[in-house]
mmCIF file of C-alpha atoms and ligand atoms in Angstrom:
data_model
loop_
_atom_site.group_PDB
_atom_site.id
_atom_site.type_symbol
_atom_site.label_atom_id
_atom_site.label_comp_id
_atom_site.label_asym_id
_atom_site.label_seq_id
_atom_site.Cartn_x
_atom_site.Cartn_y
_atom_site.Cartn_z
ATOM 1 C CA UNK A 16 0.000 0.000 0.000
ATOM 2 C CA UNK A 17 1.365 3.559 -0.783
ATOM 3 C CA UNK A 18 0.356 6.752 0.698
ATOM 4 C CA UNK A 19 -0.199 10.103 -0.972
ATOM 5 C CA UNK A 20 -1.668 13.203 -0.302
ATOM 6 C CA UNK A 21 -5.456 13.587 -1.733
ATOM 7 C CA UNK A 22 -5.234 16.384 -4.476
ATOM 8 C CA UNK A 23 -8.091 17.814 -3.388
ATOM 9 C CA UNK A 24 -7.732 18.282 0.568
ATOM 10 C CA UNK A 25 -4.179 17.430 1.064
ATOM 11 C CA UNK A 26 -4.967 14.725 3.798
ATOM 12 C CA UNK A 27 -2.750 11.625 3.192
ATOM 13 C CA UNK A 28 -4.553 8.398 1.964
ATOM 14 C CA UNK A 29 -3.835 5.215 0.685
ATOM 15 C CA UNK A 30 -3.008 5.893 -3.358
ATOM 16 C CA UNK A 31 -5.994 5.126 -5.690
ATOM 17 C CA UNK A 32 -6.382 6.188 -9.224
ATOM 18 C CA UNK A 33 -8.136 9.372 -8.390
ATOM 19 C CA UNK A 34 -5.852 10.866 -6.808
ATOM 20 C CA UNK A 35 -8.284 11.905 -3.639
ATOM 21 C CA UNK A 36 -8.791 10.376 -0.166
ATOM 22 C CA UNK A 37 -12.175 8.538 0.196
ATOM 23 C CA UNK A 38 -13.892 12.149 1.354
ATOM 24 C CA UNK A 39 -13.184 14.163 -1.744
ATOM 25 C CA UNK A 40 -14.145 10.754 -3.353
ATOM 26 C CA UNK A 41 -17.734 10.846 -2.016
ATOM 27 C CA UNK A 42 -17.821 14.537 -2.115
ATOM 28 C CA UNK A 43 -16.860 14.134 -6.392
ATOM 29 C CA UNK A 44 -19.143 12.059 -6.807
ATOM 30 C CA UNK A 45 -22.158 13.456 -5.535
ATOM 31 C CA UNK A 46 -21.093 16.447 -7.259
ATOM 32 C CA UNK A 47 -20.771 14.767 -10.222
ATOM 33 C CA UNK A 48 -24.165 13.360 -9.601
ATOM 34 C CA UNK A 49 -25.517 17.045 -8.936
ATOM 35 C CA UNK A 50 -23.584 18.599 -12.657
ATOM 36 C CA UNK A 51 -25.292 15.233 -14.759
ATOM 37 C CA UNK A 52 -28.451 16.209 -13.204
ATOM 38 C CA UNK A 53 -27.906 19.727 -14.349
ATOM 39 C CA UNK A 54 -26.861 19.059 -17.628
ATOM 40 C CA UNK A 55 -29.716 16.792 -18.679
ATOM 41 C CA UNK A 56 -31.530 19.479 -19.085
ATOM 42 C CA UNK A 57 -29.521 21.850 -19.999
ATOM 43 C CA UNK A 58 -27.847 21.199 -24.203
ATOM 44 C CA UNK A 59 -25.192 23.812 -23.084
ATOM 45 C CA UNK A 60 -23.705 25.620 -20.562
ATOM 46 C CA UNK A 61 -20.889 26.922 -19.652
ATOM 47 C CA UNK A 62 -19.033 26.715 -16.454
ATOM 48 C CA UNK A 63 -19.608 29.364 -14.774
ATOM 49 C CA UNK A 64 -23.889 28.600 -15.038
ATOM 50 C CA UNK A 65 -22.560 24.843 -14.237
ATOM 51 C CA UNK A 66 -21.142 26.203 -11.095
ATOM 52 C CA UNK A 67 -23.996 28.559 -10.740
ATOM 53 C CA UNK A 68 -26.617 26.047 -10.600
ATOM 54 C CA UNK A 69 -25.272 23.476 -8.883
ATOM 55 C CA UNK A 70 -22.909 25.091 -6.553
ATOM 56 C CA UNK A 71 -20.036 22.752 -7.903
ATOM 57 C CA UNK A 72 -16.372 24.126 -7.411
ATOM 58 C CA UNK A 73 -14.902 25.279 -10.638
ATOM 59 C CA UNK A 74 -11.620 22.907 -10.571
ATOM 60 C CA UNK A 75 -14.048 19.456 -9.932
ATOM 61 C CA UNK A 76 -16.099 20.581 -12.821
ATOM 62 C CA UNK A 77 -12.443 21.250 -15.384
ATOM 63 C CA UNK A 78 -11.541 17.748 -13.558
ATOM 64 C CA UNK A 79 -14.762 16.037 -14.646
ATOM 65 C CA UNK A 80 -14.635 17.106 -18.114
ATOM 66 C CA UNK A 81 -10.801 16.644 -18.524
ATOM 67 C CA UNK A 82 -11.461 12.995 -17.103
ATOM 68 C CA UNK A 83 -14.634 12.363 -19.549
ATOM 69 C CA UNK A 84 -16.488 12.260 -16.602
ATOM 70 C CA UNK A 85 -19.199 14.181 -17.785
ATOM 71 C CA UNK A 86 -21.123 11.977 -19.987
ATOM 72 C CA UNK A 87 -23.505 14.644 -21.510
ATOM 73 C CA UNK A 88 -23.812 15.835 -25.212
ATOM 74 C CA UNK A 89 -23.663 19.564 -23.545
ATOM 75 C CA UNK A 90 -21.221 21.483 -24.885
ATOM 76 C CA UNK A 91 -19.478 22.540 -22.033
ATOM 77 C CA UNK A 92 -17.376 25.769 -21.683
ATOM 78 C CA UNK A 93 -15.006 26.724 -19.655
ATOM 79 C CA UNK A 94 -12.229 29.985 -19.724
ATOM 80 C CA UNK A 95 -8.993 29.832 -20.964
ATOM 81 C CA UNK A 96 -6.062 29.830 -18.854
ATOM 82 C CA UNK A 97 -4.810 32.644 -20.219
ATOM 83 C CA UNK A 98 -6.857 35.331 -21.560
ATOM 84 C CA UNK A 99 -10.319 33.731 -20.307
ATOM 85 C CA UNK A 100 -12.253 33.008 -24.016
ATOM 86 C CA UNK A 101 -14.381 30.305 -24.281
ATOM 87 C CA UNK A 102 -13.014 27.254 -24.486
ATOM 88 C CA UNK A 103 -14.687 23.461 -24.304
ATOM 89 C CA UNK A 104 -11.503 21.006 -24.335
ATOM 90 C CA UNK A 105 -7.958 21.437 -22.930
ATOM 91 C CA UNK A 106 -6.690 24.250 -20.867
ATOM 92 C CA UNK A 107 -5.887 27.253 -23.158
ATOM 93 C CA UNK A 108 -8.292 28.122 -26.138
ATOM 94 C CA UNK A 109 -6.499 28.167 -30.039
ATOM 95 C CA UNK A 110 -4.460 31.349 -29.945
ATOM 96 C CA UNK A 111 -2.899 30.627 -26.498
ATOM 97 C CA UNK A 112 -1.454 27.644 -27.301
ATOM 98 C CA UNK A 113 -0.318 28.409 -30.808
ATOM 99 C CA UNK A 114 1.450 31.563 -28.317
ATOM 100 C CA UNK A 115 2.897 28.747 -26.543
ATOM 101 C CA UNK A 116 4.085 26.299 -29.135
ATOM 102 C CA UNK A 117 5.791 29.618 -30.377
ATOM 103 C CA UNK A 118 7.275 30.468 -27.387
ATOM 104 C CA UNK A 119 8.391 27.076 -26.968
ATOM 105 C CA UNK A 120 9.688 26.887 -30.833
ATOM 106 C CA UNK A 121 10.900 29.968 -31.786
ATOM 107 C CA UNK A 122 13.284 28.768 -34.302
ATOM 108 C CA UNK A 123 10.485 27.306 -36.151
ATOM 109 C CA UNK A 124 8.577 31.086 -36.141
ATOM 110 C CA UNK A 125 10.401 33.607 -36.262
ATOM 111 C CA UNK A 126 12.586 34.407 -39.397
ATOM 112 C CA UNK A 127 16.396 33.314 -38.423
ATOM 113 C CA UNK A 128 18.272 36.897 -38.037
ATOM 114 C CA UNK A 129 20.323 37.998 -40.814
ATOM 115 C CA UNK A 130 23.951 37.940 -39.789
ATOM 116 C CA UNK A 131 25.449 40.721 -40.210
ATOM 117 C CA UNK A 132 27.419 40.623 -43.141
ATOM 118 C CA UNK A 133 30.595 41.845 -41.059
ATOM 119 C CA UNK A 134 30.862 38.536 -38.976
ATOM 120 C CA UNK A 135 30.480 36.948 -42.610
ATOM 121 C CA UNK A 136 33.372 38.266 -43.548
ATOM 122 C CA UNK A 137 35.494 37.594 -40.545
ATOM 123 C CA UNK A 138 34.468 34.064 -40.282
ATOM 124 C CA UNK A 139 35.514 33.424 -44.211
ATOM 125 C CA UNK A 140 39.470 35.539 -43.001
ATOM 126 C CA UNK A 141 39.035 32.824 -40.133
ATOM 127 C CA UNK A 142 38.965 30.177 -42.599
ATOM 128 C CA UNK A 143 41.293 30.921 -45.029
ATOM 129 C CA UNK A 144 43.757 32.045 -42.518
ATOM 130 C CA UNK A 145 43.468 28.677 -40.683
ATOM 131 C CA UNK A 146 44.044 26.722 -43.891
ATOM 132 C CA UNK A 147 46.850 29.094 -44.371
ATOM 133 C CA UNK A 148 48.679 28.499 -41.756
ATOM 134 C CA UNK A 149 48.405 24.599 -42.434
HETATM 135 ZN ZN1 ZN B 203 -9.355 14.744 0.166
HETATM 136 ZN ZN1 ZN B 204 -6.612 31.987 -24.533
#
């Protein structure tokens, strides 16, 4: 048996798939229970009228949905990480992550910076004076 601490609460359980100690368990569940409920009758919503109606914290709601927990055709928004738009899968709507894949890959962006034709010419005297002097 291994022990962690529950995501939710931070108490220290024994380790289960979830990821939360037999309270938050229950407590998920019954607030999945309530959100199902909600979204029966509801074709959309977004998260904020999720949490609204049904008094469910934000983060179990993003953790239902990023766990296909929420068996629902409702097409379910949530914000963005970032900038807050409307988003209904992953974290950060289009534009943020293309941001980040830039950020990440800049190389493969931005246009390579012209080198200064100066260095050019001091790395072709480095050249020819190195197979000079051989
Ligand atoms: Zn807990
Ligand atoms: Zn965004």
């Amino acid at each position: 048996m291994k022990l962690a601490n529950c995501t939710q609460c931070g108490a220290v359980y024994v380790e289960n798939v979830h990821g939360l100690c037999v309270k938050c368990l229950r407590e998920e569940e019954e607030a999945e229970d309530l959100v199902a409920e909600f979204l029966r009758e509801k074709n959309k919503a977004s998260l904020e009228e999720i949490h609204q109606a049904t008094g469910v914290n934000h983060k179990i709601i993003l953790r239902m949905l990023k766990r296909g927990r929420i068996q629902s055709d409702a097409v379910i928004s949530y914000p963005c990480e970032t900038c807050g738009a409307p988003i209904s899968e992953g974290r950060l709507c289009e534009a943020c992550s293309n941001n980040i894949v830039r950020q990440l890959k800049p190389d493969e962006w931005q246009p390579k910076p012209e080198q200064p034709s100066e260095r050019k010419g001091n790395q072709r005297l480095y050249i020819k004076d190195l197979l000079k002097n051989k």
